[in-house]
Short mmCIF file of C-alpha atoms in Angstrom, two decimals:
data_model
loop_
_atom_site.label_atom_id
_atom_site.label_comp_id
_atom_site.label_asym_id
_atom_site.label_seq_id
_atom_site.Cartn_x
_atom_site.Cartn_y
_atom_site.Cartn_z
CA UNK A 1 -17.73 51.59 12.84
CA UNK A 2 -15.65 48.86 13.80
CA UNK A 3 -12.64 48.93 16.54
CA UNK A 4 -9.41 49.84 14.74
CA UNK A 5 -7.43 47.63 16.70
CA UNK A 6 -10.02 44.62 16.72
CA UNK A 7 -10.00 44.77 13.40
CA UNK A 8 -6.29 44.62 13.29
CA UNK A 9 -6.02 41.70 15.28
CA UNK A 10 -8.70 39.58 13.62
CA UNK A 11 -7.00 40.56 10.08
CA UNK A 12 -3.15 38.88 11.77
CA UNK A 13 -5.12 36.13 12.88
CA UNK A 14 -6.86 35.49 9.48
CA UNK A 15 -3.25 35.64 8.64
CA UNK A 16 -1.55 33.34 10.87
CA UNK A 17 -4.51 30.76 9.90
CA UNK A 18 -3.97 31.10 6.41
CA UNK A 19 0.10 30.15 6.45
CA UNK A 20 -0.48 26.89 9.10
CA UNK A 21 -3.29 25.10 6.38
CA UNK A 22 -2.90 25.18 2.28
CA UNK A 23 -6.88 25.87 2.03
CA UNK A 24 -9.17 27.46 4.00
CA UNK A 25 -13.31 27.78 3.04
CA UNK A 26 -14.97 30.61 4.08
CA UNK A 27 -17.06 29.27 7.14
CA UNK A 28 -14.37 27.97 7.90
CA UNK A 29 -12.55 31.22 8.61
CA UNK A 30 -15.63 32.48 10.00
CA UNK A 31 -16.31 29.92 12.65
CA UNK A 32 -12.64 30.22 13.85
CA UNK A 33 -12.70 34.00 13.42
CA UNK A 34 -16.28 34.50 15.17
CA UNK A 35 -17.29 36.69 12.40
CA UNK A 36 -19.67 36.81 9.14
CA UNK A 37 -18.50 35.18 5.37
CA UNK A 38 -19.17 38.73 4.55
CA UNK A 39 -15.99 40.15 7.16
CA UNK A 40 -13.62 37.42 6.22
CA UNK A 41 -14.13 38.75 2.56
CA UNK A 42 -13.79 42.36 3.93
CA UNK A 43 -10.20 41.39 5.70
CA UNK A 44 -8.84 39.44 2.52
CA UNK A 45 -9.33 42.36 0.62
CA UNK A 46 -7.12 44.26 3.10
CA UNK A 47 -4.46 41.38 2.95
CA UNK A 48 -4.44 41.82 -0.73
CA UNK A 49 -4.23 45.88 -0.37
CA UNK A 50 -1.22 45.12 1.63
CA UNK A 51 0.23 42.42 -0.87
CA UNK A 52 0.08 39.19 0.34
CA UNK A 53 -1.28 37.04 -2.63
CA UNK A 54 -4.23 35.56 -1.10
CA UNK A 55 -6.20 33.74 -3.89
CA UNK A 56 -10.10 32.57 -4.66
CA UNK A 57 -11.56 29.32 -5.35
CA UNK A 58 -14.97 28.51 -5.97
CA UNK A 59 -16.51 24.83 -6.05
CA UNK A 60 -15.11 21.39 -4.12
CA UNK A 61 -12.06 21.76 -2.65
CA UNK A 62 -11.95 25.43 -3.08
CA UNK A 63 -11.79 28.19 -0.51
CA UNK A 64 -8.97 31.06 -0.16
CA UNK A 65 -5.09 30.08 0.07
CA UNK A 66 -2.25 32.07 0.02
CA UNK A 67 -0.67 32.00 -3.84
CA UNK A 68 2.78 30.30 -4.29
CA UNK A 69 5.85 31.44 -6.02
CA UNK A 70 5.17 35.15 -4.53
CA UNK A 71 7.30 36.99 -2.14
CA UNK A 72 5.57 38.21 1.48
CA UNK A 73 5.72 41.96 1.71
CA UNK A 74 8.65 43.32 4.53
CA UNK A 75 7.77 42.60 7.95
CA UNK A 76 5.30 45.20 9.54
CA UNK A 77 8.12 46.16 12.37
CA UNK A 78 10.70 48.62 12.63
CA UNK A 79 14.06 47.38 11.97
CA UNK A 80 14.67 47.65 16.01
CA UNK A 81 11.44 45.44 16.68
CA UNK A 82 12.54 43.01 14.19
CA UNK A 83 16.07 42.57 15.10
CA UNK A 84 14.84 42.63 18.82
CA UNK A 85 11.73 39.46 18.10
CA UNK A 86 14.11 37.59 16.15
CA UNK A 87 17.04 37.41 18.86
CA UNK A 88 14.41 36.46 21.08
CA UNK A 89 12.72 33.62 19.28
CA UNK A 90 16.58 32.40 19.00
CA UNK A 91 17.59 32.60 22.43
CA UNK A 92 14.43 30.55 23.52
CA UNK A 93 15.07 28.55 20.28
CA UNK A 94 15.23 24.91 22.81
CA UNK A 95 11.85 25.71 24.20
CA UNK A 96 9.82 23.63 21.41
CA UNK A 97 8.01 24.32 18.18
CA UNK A 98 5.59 26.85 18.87
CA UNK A 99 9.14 29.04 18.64
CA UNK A 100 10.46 27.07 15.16
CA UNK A 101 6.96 27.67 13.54
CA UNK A 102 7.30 31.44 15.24
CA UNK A 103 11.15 31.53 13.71
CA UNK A 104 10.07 29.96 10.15
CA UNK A 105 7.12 32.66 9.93
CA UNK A 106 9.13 35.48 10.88
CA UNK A 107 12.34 34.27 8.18
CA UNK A 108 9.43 34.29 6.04
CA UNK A 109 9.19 38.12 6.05
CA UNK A 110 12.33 39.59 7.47
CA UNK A 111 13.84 42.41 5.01
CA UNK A 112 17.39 40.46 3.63
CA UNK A 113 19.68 43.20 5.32
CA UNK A 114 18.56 42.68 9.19
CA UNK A 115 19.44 39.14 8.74
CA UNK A 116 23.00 39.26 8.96
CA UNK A 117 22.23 41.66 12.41
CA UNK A 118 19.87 38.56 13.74
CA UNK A 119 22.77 36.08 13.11
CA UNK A 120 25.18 38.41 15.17
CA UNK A 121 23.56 39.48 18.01
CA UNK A 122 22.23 35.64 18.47
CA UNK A 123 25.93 34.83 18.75
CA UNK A 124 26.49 36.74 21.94
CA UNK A 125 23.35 34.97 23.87
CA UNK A 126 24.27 32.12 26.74
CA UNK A 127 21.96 30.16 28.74
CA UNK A 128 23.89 30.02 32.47
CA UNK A 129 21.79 26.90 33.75
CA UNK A 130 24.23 25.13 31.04
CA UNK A 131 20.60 22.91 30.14
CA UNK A 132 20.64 23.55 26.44
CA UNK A 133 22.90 22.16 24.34
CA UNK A 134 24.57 24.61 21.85
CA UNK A 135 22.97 24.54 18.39
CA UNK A 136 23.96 26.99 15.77
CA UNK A 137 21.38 29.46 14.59
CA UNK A 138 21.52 29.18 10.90
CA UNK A 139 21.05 25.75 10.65
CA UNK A 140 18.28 25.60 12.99
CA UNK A 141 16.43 27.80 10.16
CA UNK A 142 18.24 26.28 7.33
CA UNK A 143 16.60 23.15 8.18
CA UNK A 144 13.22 24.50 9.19
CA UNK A 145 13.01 26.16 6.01
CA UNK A 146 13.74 22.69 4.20
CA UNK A 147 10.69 21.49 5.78
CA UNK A 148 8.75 24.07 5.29
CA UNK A 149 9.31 24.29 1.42
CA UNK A 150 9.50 20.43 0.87
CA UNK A 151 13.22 20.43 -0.76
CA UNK A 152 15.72 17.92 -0.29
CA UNK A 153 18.39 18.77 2.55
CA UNK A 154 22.25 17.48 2.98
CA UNK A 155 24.44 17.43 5.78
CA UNK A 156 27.49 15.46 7.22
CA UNK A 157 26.78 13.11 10.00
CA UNK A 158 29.26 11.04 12.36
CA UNK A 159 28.29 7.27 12.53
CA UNK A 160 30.26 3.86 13.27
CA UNK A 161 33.17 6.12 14.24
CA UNK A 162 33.09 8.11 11.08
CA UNK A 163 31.39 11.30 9.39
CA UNK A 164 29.25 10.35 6.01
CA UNK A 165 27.43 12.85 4.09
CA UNK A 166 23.69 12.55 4.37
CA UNK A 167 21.03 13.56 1.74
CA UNK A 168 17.56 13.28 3.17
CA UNK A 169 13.60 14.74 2.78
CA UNK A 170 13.52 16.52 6.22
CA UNK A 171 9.74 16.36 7.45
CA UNK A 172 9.83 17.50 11.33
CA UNK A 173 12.10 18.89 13.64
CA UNK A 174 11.57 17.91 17.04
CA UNK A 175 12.71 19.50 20.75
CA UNK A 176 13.39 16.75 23.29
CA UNK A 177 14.82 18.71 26.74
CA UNK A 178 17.73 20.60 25.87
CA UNK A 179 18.40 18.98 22.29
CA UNK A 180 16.65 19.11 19.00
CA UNK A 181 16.02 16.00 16.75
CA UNK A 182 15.47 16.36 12.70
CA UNK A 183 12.81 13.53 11.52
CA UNK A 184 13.59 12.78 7.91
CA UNK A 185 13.61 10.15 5.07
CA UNK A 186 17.18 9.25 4.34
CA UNK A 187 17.46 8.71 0.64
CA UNK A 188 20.74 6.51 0.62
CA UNK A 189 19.08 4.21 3.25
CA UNK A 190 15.76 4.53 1.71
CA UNK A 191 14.33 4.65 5.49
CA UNK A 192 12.97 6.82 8.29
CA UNK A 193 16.01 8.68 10.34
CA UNK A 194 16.57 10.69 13.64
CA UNK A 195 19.35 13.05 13.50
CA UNK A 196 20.50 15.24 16.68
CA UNK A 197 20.95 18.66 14.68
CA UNK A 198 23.68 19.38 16.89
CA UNK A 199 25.64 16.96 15.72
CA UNK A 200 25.32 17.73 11.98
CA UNK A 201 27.94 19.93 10.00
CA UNK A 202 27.66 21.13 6.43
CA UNK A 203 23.97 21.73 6.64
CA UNK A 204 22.39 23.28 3.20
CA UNK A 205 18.82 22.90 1.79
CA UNK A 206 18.61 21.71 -1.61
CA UNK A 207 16.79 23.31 -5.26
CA UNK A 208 14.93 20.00 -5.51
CA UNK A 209 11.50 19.69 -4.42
CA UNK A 210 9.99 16.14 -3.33
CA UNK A 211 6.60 14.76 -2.58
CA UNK A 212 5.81 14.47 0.70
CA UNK A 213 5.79 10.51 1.52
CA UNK A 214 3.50 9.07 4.27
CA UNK A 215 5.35 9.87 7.57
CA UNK A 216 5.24 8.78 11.15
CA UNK A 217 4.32 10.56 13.88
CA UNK A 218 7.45 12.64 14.43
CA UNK A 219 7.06 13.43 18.32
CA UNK A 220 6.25 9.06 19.18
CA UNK A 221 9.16 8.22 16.25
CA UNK A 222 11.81 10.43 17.22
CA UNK A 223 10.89 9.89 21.60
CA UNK A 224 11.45 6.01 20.82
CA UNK A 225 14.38 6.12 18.92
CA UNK A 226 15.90 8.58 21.70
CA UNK A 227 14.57 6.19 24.34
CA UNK A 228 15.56 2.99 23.43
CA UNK A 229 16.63 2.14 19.24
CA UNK A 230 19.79 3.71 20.08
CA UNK A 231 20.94 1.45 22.78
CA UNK A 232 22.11 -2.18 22.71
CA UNK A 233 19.49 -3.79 24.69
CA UNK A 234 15.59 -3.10 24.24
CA UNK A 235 13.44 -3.65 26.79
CA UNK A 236 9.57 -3.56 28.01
CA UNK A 237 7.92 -3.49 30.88
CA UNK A 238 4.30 -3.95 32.64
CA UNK A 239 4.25 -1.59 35.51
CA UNK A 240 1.22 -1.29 37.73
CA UNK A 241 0.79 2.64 37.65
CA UNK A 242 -1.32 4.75 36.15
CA UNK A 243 0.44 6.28 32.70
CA UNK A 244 0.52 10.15 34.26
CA UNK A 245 2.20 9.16 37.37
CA UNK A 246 4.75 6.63 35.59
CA UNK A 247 5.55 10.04 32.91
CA UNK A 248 5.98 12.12 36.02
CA UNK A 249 9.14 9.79 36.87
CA UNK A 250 10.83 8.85 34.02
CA UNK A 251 12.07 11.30 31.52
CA UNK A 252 10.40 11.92 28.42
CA UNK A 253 13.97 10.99 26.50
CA UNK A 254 15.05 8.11 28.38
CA UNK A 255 11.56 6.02 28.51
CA UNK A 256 8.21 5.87 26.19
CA UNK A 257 5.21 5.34 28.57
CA UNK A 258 1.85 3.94 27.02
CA UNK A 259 -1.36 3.82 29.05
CA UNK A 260 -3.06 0.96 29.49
CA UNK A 261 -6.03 1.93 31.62
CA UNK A 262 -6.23 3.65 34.82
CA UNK A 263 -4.33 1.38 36.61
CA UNK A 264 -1.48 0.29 34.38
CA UNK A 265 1.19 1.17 31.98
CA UNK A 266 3.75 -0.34 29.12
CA UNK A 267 7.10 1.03 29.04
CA UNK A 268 9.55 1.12 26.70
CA UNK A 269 13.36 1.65 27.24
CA UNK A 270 16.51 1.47 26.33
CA UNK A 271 19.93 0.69 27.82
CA UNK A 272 23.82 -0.60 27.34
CA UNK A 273 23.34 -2.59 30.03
CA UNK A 274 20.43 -4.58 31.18
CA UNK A 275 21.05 -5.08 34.75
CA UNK A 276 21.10 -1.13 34.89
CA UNK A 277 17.59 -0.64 33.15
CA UNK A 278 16.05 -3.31 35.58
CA UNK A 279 17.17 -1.20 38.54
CA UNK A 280 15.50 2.20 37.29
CA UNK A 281 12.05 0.28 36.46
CA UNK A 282 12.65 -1.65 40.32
CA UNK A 283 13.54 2.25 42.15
CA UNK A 284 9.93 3.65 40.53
CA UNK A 285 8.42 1.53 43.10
CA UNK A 286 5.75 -0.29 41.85
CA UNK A 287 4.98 -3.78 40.72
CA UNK A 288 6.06 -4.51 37.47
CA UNK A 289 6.36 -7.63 34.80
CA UNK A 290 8.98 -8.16 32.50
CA UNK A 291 7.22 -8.42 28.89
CA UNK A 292 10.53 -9.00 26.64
CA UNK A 293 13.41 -8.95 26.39
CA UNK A 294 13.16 -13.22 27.95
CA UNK A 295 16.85 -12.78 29.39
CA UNK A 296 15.53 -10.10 31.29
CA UNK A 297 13.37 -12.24 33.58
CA UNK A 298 16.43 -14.46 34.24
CA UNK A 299 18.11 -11.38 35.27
CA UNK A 300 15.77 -10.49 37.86
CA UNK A 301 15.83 -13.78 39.62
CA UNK A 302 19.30 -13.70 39.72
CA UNK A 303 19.47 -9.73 41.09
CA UNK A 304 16.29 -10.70 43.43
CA UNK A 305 18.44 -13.55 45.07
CA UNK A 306 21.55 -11.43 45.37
CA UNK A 307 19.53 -8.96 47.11
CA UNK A 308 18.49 -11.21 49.21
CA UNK A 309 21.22 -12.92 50.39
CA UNK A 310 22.96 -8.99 50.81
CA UNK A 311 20.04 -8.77 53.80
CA UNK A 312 20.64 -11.83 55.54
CA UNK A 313 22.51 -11.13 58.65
CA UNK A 314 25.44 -13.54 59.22
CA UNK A 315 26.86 -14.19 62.52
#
């Protein structure tokens, strides 16, 4: 007889594989799962006898998916556990996506009258190390959902001194330290955008649905922008250090750092001023070439001979 709680666990985990991927085959599931064709069949029949929709394809490009346009049964949690796992999730809600994919599953299945308890008792949560920048709750989900279900999201935005309403396909959402980013295709610009979420108001998902369009990769898109597309001056640099010490240095939000070997490295930042960004690549201390901008190798003959001339000794 198999172990009760084994058996329970494998059945969550068929589960949780089953909402991250539209199709699954069955040896598929059975590699992952360690177990027989003949036990993944035995533990979708107990998903089905506890009424998630998971359907049956034979043939190419068949296997078993969960059914659209169905609701998930209630959350297998008391209402105390549920209120208590959601407030959690949110307070940690900076830490990265493993907790948005967490938060999107559990909105998923979390009975309609504990929400309004979530959203309250989230409210009264404060980091004291002051390292995460305040981000409201709702629209944390509201966009997460919009990603999720592929619909069409609109917000207002302040840019060039002003606040414009934005209508965009949201694709990622991405944590960067203490902020979080939202990668999307902005309709009205017909173009790839980063958006801090904190900075949006008005935030609602939309009833229409769109086709997912080839995307970057959110993490690399959304680290340069933050790194160096929204500054004045753009700049790159060859710096002779390995990659992993170089990352260990520089913050992941105010430099991209691209290995090129054991010994070397490209960097990319950004900055208002250029004299300023040539001082942080010269304080890493190593040796390190100026690739573009070309201004920025007159600057460093200029700053190398002020330097010097600051260490002569005059009598």
């Amino acid at each position: 007889m198999e172990d009760e709680r084994g058996t329970t666990e494998r059945v969550l985990t068929l589960l949780g594989l089953l909402q991250q991927r539209a199709v699954w085959t069955g040896p598929e599931l059975a590699d992952r799962l360690g177990v027989t064709p003949r036990t993944i069949r035995r533990d979708v029949e107990r998903l089905r006898a506890l009424g998630y929709p998971v359907q049956a394809s034979n043939g190419v490009g068949g296997g078993y998916q969960l059914g659209p346009g169905h609701d998930m049964p209630p959350l297998l949690l008391d209402d105390e556990e549920a209120i208590a796992t959601a407030v959690s999730l949110l307070a940690g809600a900076g830490s990265g996506e493993a907790t948005l994919r967490a938060l999107t599953k559990l909105d998923r299945v979390l009975p309609a009258r504990l929400r309004h308890e979530v959203r309250a008792l989230s409210g009264s949560i404060v980091a004291f190390d002051g390292s995460r920048a305040p981000i409201d709750p709702d629209v944390l989900m509201t966009l997460a959902r919009a990603c999720r279900d592929e619909v069409e999201a609109g917000f207002s935005y302040p840019s060039s001194g002003a606040v414009a309403s934005r209508r965009v396909e949201p694709y990622r959402l991405v944590a960067s330290g203490p902020r979080w980013y939202l990668l999307a295709f902005d309709l009205d610009r017909d173009d790839w955008r980063t958006f801090r979420v904190d900075k949006m108001t008005e935030v609602s998902a939309r009833s229409w649905r769109f086709r997912p369009r080839a995307a970057p990769d959110a993490a690399a898109y959304v680290q340069e922008n933050v790194a160096s597309r929204v500054y004045r001056h753009q700049a790159r640099f060859l710096v002779h250090a390995p990659a992993s010490v170089v990352r260990a240095q520089i913050p992941a939000s105010a430099a991209v750092v691209r290995s090129l070997g054991r010994s070397r490295c490209e960097v990319l930042s950004g900055a208002g001023d250029l004299d300023f960004l040539l001082m942080h690549v010269v304080l890493l201390g190593h040796s390190f070439e100026v690739i573009e901008p070309v201004e920025l190798g007159e600057r460093c003959r200029v700053l190398a001979e002020r330097l010097l001339s600051a260490g002569v000794r005059r009598s």
